[in-house]
PDB file of C-alpha atoms in Angstrom:
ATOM      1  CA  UNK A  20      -5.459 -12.329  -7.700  1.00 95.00           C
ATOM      2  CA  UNK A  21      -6.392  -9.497  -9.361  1.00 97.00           C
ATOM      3  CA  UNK A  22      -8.632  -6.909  -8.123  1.00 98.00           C
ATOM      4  CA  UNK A  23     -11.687  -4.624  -9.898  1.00 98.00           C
ATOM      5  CA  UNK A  24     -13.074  -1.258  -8.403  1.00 98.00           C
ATOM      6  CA  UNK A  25     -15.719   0.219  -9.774  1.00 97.00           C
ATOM      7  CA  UNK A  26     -16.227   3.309 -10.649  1.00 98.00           C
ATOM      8  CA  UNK A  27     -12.522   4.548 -11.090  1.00 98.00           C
ATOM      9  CA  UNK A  28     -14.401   7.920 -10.245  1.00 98.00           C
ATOM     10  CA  UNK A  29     -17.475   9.767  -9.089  1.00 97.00           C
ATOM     11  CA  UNK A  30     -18.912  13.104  -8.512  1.00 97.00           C
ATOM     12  CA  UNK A  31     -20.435  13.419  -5.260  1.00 97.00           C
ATOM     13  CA  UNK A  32     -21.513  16.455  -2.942  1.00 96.00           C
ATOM     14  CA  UNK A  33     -20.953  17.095   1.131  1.00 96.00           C
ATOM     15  CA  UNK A  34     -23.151  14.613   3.015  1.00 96.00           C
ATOM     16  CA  UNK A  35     -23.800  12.135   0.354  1.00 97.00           C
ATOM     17  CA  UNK A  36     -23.346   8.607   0.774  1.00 97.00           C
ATOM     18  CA  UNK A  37     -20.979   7.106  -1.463  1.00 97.00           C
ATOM     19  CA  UNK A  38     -20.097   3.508  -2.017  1.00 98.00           C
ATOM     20  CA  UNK A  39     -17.416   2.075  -3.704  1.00 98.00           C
ATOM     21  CA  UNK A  40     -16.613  -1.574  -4.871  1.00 98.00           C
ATOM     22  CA  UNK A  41     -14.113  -4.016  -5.248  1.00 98.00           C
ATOM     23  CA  UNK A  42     -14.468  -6.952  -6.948  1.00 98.00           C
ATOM     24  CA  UNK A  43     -11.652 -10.137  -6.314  1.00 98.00           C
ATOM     25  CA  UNK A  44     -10.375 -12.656  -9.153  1.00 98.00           C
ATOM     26  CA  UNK A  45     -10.908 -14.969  -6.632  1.00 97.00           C
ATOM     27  CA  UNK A  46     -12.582 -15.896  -3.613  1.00 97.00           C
ATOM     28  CA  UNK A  47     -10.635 -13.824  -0.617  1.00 96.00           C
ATOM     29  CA  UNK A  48     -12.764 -14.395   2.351  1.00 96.00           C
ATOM     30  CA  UNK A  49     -12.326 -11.762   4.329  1.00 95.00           C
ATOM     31  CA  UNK A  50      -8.662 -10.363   3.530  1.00 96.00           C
ATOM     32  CA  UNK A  51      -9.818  -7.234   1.999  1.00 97.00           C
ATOM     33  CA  UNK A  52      -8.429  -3.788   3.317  1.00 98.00           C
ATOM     34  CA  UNK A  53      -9.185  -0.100   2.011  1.00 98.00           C
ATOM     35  CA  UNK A  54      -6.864   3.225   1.370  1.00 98.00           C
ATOM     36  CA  UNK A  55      -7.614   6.325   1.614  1.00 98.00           C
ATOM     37  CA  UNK A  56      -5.006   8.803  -0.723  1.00 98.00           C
ATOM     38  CA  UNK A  57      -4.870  12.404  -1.423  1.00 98.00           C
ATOM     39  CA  UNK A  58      -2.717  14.160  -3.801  1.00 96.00           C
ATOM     40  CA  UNK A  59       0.674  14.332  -2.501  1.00 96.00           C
ATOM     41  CA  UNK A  60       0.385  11.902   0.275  1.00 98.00           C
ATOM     42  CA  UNK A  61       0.863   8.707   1.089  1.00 98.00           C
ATOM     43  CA  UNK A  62      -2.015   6.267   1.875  1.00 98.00           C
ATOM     44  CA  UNK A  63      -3.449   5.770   4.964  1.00 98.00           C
ATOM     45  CA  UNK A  64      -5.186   2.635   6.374  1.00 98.00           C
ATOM     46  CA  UNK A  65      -9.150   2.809   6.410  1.00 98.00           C
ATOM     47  CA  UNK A  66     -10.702  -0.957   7.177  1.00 98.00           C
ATOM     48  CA  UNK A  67      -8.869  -3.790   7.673  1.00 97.00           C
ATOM     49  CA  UNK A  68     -10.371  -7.389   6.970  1.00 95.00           C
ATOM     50  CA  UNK A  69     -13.149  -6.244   5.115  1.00 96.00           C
ATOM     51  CA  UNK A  70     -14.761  -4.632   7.925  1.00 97.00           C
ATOM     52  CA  UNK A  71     -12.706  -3.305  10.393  1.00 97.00           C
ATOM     53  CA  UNK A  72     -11.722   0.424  11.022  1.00 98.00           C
ATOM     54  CA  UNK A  73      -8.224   1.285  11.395  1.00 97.00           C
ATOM     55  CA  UNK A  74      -6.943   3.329  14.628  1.00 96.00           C
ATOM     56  CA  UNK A  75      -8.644   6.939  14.327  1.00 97.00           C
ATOM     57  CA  UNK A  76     -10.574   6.261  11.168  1.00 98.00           C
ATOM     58  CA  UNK A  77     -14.408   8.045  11.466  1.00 98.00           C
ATOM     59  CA  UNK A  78     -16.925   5.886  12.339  1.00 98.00           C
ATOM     60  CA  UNK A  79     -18.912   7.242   8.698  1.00 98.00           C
ATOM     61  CA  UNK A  80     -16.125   5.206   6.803  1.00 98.00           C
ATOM     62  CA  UNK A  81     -17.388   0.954   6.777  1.00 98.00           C
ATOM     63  CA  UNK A  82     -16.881  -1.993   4.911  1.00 98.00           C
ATOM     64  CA  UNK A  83     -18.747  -5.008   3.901  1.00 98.00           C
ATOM     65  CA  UNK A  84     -18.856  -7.991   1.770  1.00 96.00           C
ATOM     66  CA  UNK A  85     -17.065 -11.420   1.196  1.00 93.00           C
ATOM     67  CA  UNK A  86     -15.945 -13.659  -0.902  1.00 96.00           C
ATOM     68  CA  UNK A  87     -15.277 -11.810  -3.619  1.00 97.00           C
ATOM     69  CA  UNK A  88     -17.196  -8.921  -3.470  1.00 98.00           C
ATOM     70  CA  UNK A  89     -16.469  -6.192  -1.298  1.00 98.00           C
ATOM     71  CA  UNK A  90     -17.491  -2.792  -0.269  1.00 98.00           C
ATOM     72  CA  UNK A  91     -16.643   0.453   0.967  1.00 98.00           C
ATOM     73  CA  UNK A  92     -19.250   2.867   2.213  1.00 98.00           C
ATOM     74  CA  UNK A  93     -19.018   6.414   3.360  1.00 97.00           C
ATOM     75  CA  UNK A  94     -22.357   8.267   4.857  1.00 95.00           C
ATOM     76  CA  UNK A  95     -22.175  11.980   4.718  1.00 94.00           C
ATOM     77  CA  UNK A  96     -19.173  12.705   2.696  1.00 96.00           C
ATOM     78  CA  UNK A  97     -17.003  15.211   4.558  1.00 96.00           C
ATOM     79  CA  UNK A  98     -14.726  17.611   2.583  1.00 95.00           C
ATOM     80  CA  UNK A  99     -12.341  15.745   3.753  1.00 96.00           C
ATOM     81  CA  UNK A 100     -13.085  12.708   2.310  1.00 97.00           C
ATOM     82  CA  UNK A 101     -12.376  13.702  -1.096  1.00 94.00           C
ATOM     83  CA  UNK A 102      -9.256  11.752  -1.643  1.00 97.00           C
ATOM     84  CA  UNK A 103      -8.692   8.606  -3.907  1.00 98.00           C
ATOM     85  CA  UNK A 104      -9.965   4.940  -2.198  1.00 98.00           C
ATOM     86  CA  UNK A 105      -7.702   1.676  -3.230  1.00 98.00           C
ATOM     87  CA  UNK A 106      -8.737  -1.569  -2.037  1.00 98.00           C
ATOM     88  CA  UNK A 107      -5.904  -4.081  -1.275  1.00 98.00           C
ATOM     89  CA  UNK A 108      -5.810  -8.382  -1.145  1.00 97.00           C
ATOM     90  CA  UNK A 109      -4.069 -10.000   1.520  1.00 95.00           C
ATOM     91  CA  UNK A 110      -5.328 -13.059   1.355  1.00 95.00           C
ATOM     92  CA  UNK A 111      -2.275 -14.185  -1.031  1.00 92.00           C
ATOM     93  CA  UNK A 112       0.942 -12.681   0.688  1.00 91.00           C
ATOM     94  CA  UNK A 113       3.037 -13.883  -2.123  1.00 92.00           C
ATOM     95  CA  UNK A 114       2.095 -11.371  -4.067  1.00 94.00           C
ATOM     96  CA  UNK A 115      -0.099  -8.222  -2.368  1.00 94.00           C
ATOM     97  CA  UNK A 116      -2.320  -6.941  -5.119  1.00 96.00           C
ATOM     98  CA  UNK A 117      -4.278  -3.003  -5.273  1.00 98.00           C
ATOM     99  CA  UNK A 118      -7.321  -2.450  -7.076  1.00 98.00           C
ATOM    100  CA  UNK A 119      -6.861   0.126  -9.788  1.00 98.00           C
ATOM    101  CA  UNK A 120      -8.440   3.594  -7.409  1.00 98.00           C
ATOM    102  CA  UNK A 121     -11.772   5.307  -7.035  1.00 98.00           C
ATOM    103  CA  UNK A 122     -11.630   8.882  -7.102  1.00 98.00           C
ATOM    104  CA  UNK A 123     -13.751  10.859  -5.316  1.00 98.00           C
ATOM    105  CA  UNK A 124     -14.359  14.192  -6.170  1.00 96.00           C
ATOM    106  CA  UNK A 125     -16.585  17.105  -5.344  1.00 90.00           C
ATOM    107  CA  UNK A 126     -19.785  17.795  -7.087  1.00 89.00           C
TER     108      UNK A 126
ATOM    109  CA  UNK L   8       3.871   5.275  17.573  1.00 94.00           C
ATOM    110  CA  UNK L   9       5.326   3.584  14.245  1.00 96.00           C
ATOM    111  CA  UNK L  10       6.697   5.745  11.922  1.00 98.00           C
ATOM    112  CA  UNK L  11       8.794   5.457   8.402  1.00 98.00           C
ATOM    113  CA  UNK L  12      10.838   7.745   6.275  1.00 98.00           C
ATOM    114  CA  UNK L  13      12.233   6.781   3.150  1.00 98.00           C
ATOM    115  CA  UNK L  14      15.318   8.200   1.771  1.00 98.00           C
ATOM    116  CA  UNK L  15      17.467   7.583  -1.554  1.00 98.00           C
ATOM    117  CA  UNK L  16      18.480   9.628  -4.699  1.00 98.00           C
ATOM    118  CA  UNK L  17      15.900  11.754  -6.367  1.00 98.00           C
ATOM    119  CA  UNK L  18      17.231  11.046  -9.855  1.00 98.00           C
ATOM    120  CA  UNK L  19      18.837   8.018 -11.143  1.00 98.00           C
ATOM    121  CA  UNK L  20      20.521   7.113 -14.291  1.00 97.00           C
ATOM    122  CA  UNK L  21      18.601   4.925 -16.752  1.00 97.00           C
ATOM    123  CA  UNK L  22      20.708   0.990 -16.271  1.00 97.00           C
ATOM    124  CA  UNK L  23      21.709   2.034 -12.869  1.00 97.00           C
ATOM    125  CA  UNK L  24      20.857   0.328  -9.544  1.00 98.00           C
ATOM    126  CA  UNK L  25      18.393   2.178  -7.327  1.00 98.00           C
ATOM    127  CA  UNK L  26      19.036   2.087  -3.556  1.00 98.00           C
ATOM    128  CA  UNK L  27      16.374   2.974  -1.256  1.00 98.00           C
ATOM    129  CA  UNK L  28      16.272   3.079   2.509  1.00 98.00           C
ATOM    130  CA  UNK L  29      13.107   2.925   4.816  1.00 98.00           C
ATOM    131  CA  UNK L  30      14.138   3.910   8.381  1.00 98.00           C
ATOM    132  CA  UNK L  31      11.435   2.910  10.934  1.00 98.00           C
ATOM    133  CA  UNK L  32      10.882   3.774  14.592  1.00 97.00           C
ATOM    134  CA  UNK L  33       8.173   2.663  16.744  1.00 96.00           C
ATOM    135  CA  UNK L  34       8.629  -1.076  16.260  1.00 95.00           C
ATOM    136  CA  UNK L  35      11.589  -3.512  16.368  1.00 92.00           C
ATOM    137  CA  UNK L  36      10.468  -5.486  13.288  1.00 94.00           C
ATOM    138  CA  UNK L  37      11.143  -8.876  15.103  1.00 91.00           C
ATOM    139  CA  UNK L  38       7.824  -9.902  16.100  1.00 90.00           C
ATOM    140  CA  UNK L  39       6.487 -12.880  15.186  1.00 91.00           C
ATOM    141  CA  UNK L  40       4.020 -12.090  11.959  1.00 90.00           C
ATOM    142  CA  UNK L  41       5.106  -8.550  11.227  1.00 94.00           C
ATOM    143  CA  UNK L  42       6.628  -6.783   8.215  1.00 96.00           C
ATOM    144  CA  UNK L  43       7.767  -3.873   6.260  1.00 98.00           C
ATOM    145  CA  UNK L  44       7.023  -3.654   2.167  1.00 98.00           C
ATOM    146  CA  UNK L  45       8.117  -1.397  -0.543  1.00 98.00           C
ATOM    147  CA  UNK L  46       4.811  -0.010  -3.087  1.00 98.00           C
ATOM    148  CA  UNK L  47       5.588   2.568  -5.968  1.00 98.00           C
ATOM    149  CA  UNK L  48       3.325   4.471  -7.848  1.00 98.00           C
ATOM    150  CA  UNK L  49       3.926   6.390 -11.168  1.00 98.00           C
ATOM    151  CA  UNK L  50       2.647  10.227 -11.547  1.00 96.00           C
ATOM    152  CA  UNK L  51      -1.183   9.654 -11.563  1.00 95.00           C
ATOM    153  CA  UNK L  52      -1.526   6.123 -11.655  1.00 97.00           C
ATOM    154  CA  UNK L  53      -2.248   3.159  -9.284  1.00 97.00           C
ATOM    155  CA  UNK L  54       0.008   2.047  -6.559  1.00 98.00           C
ATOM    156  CA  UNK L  55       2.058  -0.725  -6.917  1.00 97.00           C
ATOM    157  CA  UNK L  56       3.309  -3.379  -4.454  1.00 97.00           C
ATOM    158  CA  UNK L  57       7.326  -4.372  -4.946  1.00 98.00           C
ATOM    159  CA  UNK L  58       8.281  -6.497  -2.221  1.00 97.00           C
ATOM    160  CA  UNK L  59       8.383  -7.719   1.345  1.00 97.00           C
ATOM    161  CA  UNK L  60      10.460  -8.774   4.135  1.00 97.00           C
ATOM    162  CA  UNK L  61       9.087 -10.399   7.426  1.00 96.00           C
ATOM    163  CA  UNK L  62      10.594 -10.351  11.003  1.00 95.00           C
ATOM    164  CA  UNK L  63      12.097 -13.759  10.193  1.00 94.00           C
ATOM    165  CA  UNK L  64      14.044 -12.549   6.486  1.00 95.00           C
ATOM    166  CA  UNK L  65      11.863 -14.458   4.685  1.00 95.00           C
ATOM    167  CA  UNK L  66      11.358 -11.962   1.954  1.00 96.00           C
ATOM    168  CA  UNK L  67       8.835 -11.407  -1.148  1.00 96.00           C
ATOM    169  CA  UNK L  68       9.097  -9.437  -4.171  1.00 96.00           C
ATOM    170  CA  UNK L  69       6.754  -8.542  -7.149  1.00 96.00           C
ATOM    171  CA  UNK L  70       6.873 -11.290 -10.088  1.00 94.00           C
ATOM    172  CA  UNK L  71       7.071  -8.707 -12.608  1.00 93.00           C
ATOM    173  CA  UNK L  72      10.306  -7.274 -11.202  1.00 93.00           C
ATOM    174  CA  UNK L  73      11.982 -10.122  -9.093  1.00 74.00           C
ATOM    175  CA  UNK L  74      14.946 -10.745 -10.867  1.00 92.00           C
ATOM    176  CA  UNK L  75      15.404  -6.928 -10.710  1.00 97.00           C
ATOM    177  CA  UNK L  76      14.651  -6.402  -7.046  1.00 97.00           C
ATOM    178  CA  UNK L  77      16.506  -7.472  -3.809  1.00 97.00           C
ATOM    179  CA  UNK L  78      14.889  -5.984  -0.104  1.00 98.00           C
ATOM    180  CA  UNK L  79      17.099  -6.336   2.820  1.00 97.00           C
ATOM    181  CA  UNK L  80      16.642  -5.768   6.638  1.00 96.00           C
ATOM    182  CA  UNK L  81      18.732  -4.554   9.384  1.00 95.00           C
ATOM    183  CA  UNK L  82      16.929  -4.468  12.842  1.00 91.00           C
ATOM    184  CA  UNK L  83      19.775  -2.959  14.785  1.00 94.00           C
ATOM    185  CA  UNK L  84      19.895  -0.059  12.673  1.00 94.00           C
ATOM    186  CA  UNK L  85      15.483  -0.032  12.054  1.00 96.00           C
ATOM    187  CA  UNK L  86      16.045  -0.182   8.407  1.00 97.00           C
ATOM    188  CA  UNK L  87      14.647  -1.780   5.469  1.00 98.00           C
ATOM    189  CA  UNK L  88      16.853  -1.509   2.264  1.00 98.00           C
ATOM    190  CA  UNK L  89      15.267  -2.163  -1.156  1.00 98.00           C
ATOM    191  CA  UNK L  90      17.744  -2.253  -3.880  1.00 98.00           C
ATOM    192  CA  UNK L  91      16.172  -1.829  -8.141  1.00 98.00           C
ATOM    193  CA  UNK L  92      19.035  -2.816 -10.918  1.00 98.00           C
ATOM    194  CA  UNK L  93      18.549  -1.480 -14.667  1.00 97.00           C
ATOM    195  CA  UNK L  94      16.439   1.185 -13.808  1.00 98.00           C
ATOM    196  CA  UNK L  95      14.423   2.377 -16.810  1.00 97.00           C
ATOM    197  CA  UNK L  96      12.212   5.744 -17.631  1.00 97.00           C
ATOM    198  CA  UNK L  97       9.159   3.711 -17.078  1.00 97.00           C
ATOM    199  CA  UNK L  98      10.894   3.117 -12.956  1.00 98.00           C
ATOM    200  CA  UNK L  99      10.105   6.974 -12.478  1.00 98.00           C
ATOM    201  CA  UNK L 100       7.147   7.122  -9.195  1.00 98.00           C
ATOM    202  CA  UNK L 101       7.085   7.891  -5.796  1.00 98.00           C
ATOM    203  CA  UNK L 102       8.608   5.186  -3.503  1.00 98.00           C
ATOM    204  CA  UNK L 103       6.778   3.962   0.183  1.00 98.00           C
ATOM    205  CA  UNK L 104       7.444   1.909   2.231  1.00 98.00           C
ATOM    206  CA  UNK L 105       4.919   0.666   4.658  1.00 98.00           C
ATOM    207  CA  UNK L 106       4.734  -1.748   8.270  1.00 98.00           C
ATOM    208  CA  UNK L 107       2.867  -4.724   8.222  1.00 96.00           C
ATOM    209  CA  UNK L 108       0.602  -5.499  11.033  1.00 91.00           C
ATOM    210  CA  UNK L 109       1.473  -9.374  12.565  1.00 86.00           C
ATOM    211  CA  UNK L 110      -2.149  -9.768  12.845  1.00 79.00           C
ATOM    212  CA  UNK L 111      -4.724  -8.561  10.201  1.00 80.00           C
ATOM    213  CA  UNK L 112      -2.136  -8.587   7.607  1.00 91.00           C
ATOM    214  CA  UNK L 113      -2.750  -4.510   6.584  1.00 96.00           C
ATOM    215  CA  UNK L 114      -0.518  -2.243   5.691  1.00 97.00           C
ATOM    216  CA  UNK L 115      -1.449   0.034   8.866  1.00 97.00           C
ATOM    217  CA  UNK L 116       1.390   2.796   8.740  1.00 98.00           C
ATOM    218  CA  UNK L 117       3.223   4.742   5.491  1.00 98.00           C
ATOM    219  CA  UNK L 118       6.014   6.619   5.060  1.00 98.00           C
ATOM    220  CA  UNK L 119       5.864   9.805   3.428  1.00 98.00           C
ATOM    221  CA  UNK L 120       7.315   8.623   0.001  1.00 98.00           C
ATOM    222  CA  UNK L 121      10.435   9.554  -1.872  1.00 98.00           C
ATOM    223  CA  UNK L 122       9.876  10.300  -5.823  1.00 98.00           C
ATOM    224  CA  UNK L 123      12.400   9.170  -7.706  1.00 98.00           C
ATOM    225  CA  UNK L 124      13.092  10.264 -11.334  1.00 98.00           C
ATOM    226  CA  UNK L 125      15.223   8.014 -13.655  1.00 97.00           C
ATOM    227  CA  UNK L 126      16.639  10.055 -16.350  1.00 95.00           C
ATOM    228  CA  UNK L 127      19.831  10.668 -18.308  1.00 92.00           C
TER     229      UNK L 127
END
């Protein structure tokens, strides 16, 4: 399974909303999880199963789709938020697949 | 609260074996569904996913290293050993390791990462 984001970056200013897609080989259903990376660190769980927020995660951060299109959406951008997104199959556990990173920067 | 470290050498000979440790608190790694995997990810690039070992051993690795890779659990001591042979230039990222959730199948807590340079 092999997974697409688009873009691989974008240019956005604090309190913009900013969506970000991921598009499956193959139909997934729902087993679609985001990332959220900054320089330096390691990632950190976002959504789980296309839609669900992780533990802590800001209630600005969602995600929707299904199938094999999927995607993440953050209203009002918070400095904070500039990092890199990766989505993530886990539909096949044989072999876990990452999309290729979306980097958000600041306008 | 689940947390990882990972630990290992920061450089490594190019046809040497890389040894990497994950130490993990927080969870006991023998409940039914959950996990621990190894990603990498070169200087600037995407992250990669290596392998995987569930509570029950059975393990997982990456098709484009398997016959290089070998991943290794010991729940008395909360570690999760992944072991590289023939390391190349090309090998050079940062190393995580992450838990598994039994449930939603996410990767829900990282370790920090260890980068690892192979070099001569």
């Amino acid at each position: 399974i092999q997974l697409t984001q688009s873009p691989s970056s974008l240019s956005a200013s604090v309190g913009d909303r900013v969506t970000i897609a991921c598009r499956s080989s193959q139909n997934i259903t729902h087993y679609l999880n985001w990332y959220q990376q900054k320089p330096g660190r390691a990632p950190k769980a976002l959504i789980f199963g296309k839609s669900n927020l992780h533990s802590g995660v800001p209630s600005r951060f969602s995600g929707s789709g299904s199938g094999t299109d999927f995607t993440l959406a953050i209203t009002s951008l918070q400095p904070e938020d500039f990092a890199t997104y990766y989505c993530q199959q886990s539909f096949n556990t044989l072999v876990y697949t990452f999309g290729q990173g979306t980097k958000v920067e600041i306008k | 609260q689940i947390t990882l470290k990972e630990s290992g050498p920061t450089v490594v000979k190019p046809t040497q074996t890389l040894t990497l440790t994950c130490t993990f608190s927080g969870f006991s790694l023998t409940t039914d569904g959950e996990g621990v995997g190894w990603f990498r990810q070169p200087p600037g690039k995407a992250l990669e996913w290596l392998a995987f070992v569930y509570w029950d051993d059975d393990k997982r690795y990456s098709p484009s290293l398997n016959n290089r890779l070998t991943i290794t659990r010991d729940t008395s001591e909360k570690q999760v050993v992944l072991t590289m042979t023939n390391v190349d230039p090309v090998d050079s990222a940062t190393y995580f390791c992450a838990h598994r959730t039994a449930g939603p199948y996410y990767f829900d807590y990282w370790g920090p990462g260890t980068l690892v340079t192979a070099s001569s």
